[in-house]
Short mmCIF file of N, CA and C and ligand atoms in Angstrom, two decimals:
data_model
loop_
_atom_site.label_atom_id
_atom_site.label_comp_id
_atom_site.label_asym_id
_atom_site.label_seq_id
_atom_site.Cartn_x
_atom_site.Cartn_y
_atom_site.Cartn_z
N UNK A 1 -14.30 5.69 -3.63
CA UNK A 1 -13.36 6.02 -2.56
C UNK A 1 -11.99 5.42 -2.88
N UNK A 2 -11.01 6.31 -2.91
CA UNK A 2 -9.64 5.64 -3.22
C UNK A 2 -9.01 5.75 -1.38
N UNK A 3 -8.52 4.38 -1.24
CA UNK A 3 -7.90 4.15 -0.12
C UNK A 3 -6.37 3.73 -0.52
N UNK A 4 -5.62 3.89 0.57
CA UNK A 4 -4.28 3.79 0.82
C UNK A 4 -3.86 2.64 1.92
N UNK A 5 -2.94 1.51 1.07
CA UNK A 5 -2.85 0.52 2.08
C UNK A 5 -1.92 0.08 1.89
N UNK A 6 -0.78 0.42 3.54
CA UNK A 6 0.59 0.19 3.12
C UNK A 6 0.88 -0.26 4.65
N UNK A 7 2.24 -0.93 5.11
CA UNK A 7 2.32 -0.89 5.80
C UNK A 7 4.34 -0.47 5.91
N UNK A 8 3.99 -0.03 7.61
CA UNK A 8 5.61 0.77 7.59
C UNK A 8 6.06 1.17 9.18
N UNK A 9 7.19 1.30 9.16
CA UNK A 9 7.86 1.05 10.42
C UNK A 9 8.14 2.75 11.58
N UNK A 10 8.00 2.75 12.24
CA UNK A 10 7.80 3.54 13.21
C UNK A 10 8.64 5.01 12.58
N UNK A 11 9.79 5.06 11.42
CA UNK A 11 10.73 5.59 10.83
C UNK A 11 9.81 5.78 9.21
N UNK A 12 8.94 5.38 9.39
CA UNK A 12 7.81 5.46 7.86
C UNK A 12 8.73 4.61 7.10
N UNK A 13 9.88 3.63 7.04
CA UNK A 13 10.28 3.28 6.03
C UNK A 13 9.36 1.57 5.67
N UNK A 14 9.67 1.65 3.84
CA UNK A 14 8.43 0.49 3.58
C UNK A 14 8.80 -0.36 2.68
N UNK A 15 10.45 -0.32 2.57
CA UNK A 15 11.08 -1.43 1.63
C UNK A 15 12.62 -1.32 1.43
N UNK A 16 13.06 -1.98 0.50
CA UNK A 16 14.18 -2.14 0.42
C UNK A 16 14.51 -2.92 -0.48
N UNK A 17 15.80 -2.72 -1.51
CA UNK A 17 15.99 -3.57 -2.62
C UNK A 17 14.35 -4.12 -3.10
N UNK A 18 13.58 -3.31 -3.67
CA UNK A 18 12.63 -3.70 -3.94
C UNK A 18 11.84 -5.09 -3.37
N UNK A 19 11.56 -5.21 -2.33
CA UNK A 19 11.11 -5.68 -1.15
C UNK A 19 10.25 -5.14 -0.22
N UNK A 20 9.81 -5.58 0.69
CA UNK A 20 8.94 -5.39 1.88
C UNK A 20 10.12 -5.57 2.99
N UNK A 21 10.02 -4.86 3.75
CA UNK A 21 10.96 -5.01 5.36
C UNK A 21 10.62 -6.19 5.64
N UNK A 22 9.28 -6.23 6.38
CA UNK A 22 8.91 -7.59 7.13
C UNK A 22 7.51 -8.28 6.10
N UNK A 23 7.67 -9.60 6.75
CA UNK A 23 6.13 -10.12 5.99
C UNK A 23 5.68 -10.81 7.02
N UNK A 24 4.70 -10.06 7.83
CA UNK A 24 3.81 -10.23 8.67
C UNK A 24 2.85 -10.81 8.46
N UNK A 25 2.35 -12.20 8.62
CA UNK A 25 1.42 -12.97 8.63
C UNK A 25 0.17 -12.43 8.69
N UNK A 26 -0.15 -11.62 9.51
CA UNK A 26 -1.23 -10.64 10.45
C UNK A 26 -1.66 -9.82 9.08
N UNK A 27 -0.75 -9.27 8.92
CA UNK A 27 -0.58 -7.95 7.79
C UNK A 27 -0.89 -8.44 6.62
N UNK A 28 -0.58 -9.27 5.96
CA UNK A 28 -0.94 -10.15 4.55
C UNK A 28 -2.13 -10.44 4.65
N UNK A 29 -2.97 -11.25 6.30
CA UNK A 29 -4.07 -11.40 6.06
C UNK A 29 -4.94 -10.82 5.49
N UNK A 30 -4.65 -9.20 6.45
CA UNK A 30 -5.52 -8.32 6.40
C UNK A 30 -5.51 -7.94 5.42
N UNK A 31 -4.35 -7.83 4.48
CA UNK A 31 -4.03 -7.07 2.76
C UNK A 31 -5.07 -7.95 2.08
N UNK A 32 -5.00 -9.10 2.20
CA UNK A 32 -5.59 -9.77 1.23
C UNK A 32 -7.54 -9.91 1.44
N UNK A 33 -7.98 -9.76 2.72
CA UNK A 33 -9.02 -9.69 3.35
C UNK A 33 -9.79 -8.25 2.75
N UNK A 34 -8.89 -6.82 2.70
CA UNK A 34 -9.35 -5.75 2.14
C UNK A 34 -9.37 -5.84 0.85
N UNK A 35 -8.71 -6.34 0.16
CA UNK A 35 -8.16 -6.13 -1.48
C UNK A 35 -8.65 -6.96 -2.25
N UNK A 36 -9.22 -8.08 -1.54
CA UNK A 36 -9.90 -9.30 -2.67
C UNK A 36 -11.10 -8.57 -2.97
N UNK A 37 -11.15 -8.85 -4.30
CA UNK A 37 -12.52 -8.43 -4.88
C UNK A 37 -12.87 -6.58 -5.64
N UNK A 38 -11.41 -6.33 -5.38
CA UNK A 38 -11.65 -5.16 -5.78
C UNK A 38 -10.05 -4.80 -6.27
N UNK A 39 -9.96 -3.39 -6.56
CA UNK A 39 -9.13 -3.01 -7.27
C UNK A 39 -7.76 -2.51 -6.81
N UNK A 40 -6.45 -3.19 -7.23
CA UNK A 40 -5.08 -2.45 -6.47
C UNK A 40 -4.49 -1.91 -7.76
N UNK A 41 -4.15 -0.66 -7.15
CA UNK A 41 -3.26 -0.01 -8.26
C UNK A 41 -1.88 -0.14 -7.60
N UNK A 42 -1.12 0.18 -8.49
CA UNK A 42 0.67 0.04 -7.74
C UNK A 42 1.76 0.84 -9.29
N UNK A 43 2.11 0.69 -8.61
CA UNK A 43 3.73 1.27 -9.54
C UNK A 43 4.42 0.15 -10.31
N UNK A 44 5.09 0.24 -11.35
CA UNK A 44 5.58 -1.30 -11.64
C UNK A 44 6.77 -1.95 -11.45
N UNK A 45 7.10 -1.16 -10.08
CA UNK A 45 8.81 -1.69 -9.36
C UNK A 45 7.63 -2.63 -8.22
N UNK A 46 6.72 -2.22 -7.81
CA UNK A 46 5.67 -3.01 -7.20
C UNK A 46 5.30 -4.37 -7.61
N UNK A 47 4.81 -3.95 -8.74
CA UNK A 47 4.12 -5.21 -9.61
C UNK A 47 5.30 -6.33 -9.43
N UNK A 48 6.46 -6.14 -10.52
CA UNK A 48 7.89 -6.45 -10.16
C UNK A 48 8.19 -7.26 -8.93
N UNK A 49 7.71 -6.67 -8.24
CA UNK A 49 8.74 -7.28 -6.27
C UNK A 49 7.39 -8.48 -6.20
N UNK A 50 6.30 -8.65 -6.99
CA UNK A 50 4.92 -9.95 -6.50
C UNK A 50 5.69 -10.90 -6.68
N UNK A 51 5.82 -11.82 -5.47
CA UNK A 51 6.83 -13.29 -6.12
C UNK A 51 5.57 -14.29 -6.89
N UNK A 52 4.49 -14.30 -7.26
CA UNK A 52 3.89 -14.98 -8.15
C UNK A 52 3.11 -13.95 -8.89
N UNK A 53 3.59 -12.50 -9.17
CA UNK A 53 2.96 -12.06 -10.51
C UNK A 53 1.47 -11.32 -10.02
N UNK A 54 0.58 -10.88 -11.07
CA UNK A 54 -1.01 -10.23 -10.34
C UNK A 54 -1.22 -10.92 -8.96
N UNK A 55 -2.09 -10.51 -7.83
CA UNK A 55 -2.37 -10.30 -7.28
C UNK A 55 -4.36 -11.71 -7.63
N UNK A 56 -3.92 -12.76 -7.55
CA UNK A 56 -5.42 -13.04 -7.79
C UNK A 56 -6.50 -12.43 -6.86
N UNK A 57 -7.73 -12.86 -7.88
CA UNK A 57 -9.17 -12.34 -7.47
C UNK A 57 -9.12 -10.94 -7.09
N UNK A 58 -8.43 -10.27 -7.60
CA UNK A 58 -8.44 -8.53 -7.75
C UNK A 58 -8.22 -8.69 -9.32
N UNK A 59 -8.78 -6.58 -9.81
CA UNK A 59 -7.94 -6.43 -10.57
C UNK A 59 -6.85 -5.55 -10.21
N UNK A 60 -5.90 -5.54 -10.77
CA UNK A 60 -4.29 -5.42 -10.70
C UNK A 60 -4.31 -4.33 -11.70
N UNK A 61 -4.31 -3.13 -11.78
CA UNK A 61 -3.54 -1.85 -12.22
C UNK A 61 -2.18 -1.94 -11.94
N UNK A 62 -1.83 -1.33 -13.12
CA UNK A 62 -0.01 -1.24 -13.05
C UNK A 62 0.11 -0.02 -13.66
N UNK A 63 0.90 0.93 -13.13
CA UNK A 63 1.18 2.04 -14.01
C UNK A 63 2.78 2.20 -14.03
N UNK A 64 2.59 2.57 -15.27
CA UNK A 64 4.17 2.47 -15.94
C UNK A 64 4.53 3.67 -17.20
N UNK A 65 5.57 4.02 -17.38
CA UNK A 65 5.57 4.86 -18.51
C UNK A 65 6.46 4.58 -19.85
N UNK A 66 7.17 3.21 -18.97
CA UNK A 66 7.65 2.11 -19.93
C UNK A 66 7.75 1.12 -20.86
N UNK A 67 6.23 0.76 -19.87
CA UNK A 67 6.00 -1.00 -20.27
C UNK A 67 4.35 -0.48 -20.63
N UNK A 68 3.80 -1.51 -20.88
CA UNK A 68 2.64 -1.83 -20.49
C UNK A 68 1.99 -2.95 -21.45
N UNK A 69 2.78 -4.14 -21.26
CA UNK A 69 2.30 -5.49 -20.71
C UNK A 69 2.59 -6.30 -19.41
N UNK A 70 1.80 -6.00 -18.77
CA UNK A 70 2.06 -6.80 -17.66
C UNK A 70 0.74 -8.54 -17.40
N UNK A 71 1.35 -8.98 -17.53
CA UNK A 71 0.54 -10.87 -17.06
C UNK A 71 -0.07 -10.35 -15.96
N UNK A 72 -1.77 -10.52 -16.25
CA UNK A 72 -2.39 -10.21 -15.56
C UNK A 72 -3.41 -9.55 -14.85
N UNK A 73 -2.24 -8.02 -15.44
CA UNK A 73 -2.54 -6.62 -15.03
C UNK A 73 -3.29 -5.44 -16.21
N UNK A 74 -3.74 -4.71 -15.82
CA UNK A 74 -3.97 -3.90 -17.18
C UNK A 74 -2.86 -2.30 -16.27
N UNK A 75 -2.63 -2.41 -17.63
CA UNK A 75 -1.53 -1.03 -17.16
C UNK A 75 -2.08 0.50 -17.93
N UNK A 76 -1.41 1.24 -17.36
CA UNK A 76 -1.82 2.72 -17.02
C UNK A 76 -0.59 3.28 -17.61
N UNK A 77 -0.43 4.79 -18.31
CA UNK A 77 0.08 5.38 -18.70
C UNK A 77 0.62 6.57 -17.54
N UNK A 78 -0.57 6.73 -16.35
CA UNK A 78 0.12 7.65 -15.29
C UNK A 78 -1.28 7.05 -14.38
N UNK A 79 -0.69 7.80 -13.03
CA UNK A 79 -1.75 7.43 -11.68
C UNK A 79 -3.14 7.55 -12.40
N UNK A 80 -2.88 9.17 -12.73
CA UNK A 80 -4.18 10.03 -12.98
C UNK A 80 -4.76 8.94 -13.64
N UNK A 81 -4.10 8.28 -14.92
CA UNK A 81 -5.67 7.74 -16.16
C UNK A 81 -6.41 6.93 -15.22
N UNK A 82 -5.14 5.84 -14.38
CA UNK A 82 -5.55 4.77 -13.34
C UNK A 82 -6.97 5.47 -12.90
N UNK A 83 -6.64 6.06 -12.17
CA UNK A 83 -7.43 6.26 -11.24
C UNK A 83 -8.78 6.83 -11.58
N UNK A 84 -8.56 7.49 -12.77
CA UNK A 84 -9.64 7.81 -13.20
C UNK A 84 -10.56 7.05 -13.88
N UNK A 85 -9.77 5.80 -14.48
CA UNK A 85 -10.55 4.61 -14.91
C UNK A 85 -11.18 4.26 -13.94
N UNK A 86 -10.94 3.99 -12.66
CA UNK A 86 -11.81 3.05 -11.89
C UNK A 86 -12.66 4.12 -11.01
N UNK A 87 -12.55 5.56 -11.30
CA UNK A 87 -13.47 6.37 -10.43
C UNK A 87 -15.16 6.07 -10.87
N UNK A 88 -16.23 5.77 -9.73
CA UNK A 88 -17.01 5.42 -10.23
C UNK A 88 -17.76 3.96 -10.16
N UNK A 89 -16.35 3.23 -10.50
CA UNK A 89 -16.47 1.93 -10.21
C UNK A 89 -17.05 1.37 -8.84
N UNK A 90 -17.71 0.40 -8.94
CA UNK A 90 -18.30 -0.31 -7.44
C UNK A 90 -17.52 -0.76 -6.76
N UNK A 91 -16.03 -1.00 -7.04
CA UNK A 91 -15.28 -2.09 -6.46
C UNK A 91 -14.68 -0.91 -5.70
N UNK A 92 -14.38 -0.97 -4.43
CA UNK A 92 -12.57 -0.31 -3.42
C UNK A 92 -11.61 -0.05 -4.28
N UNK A 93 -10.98 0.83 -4.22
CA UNK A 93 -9.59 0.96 -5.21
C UNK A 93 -8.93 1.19 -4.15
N UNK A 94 -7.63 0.43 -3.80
CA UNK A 94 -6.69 0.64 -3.12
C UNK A 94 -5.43 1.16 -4.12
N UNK A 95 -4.78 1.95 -3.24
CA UNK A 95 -3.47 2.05 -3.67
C UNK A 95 -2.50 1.23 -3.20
N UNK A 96 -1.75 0.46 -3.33
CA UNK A 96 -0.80 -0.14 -2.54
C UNK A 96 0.28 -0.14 -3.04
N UNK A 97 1.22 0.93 -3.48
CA UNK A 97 2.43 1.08 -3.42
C UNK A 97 2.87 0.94 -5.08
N UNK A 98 4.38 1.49 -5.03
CA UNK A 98 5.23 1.48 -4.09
C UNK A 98 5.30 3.44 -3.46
N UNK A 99 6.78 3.54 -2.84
CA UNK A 99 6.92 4.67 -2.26
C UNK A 99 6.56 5.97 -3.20
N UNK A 100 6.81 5.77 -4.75
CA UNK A 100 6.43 7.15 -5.54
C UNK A 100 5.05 7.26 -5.86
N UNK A 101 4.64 6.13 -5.63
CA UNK A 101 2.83 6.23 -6.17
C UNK A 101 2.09 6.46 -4.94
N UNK A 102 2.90 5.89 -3.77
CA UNK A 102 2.61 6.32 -2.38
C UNK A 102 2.13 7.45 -2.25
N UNK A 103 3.36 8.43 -2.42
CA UNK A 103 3.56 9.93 -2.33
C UNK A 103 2.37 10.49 -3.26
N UNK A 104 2.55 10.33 -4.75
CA UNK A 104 1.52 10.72 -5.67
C UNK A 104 0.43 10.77 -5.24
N UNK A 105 0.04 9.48 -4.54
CA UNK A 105 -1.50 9.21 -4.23
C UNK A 105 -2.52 9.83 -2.73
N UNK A 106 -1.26 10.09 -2.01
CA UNK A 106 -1.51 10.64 -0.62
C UNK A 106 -2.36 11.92 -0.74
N UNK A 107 -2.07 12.74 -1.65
CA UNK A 107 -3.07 14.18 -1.86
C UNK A 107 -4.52 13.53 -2.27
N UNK A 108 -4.64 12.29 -3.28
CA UNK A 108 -5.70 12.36 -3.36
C UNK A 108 -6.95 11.26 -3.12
N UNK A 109 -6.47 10.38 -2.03
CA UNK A 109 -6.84 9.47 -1.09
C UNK A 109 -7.99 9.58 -0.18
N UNK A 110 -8.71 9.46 0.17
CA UNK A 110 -9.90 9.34 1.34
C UNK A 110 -9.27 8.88 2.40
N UNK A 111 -8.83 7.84 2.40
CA UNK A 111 -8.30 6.89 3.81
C UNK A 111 -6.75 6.36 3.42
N UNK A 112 -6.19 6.03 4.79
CA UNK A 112 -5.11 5.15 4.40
C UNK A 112 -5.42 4.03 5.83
N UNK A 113 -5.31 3.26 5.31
CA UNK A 113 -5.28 1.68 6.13
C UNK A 113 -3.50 1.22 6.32
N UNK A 114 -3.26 1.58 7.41
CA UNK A 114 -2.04 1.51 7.27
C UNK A 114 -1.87 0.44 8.59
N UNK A 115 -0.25 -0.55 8.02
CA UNK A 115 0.22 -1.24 9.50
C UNK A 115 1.24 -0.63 10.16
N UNK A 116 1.22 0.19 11.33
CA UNK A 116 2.13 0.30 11.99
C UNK A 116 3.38 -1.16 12.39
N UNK A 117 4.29 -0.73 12.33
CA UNK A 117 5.22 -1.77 12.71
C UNK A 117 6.00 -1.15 13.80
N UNK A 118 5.90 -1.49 14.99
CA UNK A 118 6.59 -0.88 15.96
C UNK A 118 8.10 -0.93 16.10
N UNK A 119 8.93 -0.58 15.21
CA UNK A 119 10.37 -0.65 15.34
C UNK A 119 10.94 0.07 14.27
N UNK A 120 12.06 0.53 14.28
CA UNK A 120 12.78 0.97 13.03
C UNK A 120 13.28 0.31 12.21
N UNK A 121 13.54 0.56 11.14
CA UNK A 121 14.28 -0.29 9.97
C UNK A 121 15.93 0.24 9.92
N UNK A 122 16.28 -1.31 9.49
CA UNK A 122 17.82 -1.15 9.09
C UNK A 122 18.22 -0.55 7.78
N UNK A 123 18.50 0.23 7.02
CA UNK A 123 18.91 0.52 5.66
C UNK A 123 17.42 0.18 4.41
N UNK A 124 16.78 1.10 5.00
CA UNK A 124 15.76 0.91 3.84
C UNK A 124 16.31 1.66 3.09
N UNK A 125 15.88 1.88 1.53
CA UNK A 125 15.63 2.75 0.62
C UNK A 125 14.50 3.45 0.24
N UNK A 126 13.26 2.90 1.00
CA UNK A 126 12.07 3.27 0.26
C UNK A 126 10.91 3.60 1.64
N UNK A 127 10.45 4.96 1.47
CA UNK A 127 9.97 5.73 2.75
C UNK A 127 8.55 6.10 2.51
N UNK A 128 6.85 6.14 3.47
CA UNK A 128 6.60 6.71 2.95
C UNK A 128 6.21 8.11 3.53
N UNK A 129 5.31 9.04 3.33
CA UNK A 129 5.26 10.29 3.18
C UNK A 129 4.91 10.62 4.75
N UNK A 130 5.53 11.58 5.46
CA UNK A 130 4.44 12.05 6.56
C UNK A 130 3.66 12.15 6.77
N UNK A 131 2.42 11.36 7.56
CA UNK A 131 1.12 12.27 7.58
C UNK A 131 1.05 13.07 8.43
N UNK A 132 0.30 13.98 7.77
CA UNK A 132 0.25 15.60 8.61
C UNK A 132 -1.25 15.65 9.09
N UNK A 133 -1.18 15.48 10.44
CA UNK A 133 -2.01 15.83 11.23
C UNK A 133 -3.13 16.22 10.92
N UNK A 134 -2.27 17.54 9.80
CA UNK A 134 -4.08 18.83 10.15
C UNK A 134 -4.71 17.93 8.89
N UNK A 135 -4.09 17.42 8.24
CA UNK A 135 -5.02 16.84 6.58
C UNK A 135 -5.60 15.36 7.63
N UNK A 136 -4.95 14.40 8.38
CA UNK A 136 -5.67 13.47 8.21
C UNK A 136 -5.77 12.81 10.00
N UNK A 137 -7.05 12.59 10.46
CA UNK A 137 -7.26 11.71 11.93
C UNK A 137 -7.02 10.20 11.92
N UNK A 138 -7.11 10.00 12.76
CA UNK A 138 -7.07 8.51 13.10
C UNK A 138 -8.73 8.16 13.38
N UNK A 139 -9.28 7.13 12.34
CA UNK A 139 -10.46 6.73 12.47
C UNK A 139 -10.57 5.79 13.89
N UNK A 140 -9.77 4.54 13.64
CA UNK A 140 -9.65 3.45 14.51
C UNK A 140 -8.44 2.87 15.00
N UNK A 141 -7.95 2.93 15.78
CA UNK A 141 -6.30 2.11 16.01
C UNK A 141 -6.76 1.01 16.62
N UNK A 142 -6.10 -0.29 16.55
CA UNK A 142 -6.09 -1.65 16.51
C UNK A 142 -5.27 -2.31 17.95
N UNK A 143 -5.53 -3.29 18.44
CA UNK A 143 -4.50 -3.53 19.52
C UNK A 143 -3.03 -3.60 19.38
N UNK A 144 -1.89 -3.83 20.12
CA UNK A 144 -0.55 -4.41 19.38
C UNK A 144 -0.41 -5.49 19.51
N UNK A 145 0.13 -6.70 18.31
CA UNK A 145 -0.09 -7.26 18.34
C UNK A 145 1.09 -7.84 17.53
N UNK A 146 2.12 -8.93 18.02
CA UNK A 146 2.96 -9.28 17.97
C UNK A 146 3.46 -10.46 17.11
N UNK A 147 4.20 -10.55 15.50
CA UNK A 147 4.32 -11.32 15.02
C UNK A 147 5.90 -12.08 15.55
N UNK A 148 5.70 -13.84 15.43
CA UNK A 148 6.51 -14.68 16.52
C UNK A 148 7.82 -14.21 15.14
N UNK A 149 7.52 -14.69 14.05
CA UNK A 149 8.41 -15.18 13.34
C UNK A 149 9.34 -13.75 12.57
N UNK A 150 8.86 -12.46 13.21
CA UNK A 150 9.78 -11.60 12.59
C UNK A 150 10.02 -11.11 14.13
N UNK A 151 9.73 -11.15 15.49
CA UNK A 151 9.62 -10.81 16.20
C UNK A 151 9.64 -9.74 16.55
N UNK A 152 8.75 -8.79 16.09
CA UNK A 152 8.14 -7.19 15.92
C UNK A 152 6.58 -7.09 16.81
N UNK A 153 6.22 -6.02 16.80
CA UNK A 153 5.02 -5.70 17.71
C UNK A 153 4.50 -4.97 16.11
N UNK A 154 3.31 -4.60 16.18
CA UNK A 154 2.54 -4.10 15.02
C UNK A 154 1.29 -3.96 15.53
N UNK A 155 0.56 -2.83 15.10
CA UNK A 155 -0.92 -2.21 14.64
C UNK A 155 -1.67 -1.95 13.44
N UNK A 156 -2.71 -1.84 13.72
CA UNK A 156 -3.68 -1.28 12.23
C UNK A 156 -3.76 -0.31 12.67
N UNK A 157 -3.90 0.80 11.78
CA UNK A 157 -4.50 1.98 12.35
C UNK A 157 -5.33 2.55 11.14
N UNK A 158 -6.43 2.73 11.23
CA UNK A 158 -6.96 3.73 10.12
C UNK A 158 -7.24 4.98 9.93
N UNK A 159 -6.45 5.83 8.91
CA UNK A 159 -6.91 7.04 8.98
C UNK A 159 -7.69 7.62 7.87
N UNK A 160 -8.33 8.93 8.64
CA UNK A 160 -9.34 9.46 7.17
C UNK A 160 -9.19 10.81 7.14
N UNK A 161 -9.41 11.49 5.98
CA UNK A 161 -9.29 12.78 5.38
C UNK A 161 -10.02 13.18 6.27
N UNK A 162 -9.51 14.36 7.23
CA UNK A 162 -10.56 15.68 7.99
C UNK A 162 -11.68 16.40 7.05
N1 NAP B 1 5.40 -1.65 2.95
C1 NAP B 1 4.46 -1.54 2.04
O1 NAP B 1 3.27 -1.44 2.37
C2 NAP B 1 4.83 -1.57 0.58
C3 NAP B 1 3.84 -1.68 -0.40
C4 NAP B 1 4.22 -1.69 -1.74
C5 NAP B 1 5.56 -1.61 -2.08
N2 NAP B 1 6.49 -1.52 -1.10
C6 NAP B 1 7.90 -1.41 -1.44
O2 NAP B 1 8.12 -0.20 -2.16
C7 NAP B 1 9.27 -0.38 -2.97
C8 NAP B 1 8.91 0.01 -4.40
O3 NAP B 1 8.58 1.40 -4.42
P1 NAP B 1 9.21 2.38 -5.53
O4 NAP B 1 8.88 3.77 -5.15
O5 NAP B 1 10.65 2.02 -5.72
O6 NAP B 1 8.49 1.90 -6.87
P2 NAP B 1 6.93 1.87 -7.31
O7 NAP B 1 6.25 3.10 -6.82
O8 NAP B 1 6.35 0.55 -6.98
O9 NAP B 1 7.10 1.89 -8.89
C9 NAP B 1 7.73 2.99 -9.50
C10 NAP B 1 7.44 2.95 -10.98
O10 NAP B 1 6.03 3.10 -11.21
C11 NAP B 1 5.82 3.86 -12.36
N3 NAP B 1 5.13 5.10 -12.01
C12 NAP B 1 5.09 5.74 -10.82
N4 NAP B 1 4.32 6.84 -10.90
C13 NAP B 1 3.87 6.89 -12.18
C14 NAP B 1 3.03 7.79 -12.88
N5 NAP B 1 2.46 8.87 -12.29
N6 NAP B 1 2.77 7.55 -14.18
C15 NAP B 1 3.31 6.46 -14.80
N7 NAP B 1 4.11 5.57 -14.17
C16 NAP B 1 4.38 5.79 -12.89
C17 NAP B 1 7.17 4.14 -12.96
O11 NAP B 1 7.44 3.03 -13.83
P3 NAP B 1 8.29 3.24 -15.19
O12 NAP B 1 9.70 3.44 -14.73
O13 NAP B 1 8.07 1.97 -15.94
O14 NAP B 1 7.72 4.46 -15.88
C18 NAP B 1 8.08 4.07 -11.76
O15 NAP B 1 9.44 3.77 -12.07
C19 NAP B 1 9.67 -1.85 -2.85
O16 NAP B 1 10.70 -1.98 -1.88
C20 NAP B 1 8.41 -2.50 -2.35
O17 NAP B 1 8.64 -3.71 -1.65
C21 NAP B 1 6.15 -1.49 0.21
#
């Protein structure tokens, strides 16, 4: 099962200057609570924005068409090989970003685990994709639930392929 796990602001936007908008305490938990032990793929403006590098106790996919040494990571030539390497595999494969691998990955995803952030963003650059209704439901939505130190409201919500 390839899942999608991003989080983004009421405007879908999900970064900036290669960044995260907010860093929600709540939201990190939960990133790190889903993702340990199994597999994140990402883009390598992604990889890039980790302020300490892989992602421990995962493995760390990087796809790039540039590079491919990354500390850490084993890198990918495009989504597709990614993904196709770990199809199969026992472990979760998340996708987690950034916005072009976002997009790429949205057609061929099972779920997205996404954090609502209840507010708009100031001058993002980096958006992600609409979800469209008729392709995907809402499994479970989460209470709102309010981080002190960015002072935002936020949800989980999970959705899955119809
Ligand atoms: N809010 C969230 O949940 C969340 C999560 C993750 C990231 N973000 C944010 O998203 C932003 C980064 O997103 P981004 O769209 O700029 O960059 P990105 O998707 O992280 O990385 C883009 C790079 O990935 C490589 N790539 C993408 N698709 C590929 C493919 N099919 N085959 C081979 N390589 C491929 C390319 O690297 P090469 O140029 O080397 O070929 C491309 O330049 C940052 O602001 C970050 O903080 C937000």
């Amino acid at each position: 099962m390839i899942s999608i796990i991003v989080a983004y602001t009421t405007d879908m936007a999900i970064g900036r200057g290669n960044d995260l908008l907010f860093h929600l305490s709540g939201d990190l938990r939960r990133f790190k609570a889903l993702t340990t032990g199994n597999v994140v793929v990402m883009g390598r403006k992604t990889f890039e924005s980790l302020p300490k590098g892989a992602l421990p106790n995962r493995e760390n996919a990087v796809v790039s068409t540039t590079c491919d040494d990354f500390p850490g990571a084993v890198a990918f030539k495009s989504l597709d090989d990614a993904l196709a390497h770990y199809a199969g595999d026992s472990r979760e494969v998340y996708v987690i970003g950034g916005g072009s691998v976002y997009r790429q990955a949205l057609g061929m995803a099972d779920r997205i685990c996404a954090t609502e952030i209840l507010c708009k963003s100031d001058a993002a650059d980096t958006f992600f994709p609409a979800i469209d209704p008729d392709v995907w439901v809402i499994d479970d939505a989460g209470e709102v639930m309010h981080d002190e130190r960015c002072g935002v409201d936020y949800r989980f919500v999970n959705y899955r392929r119809r």
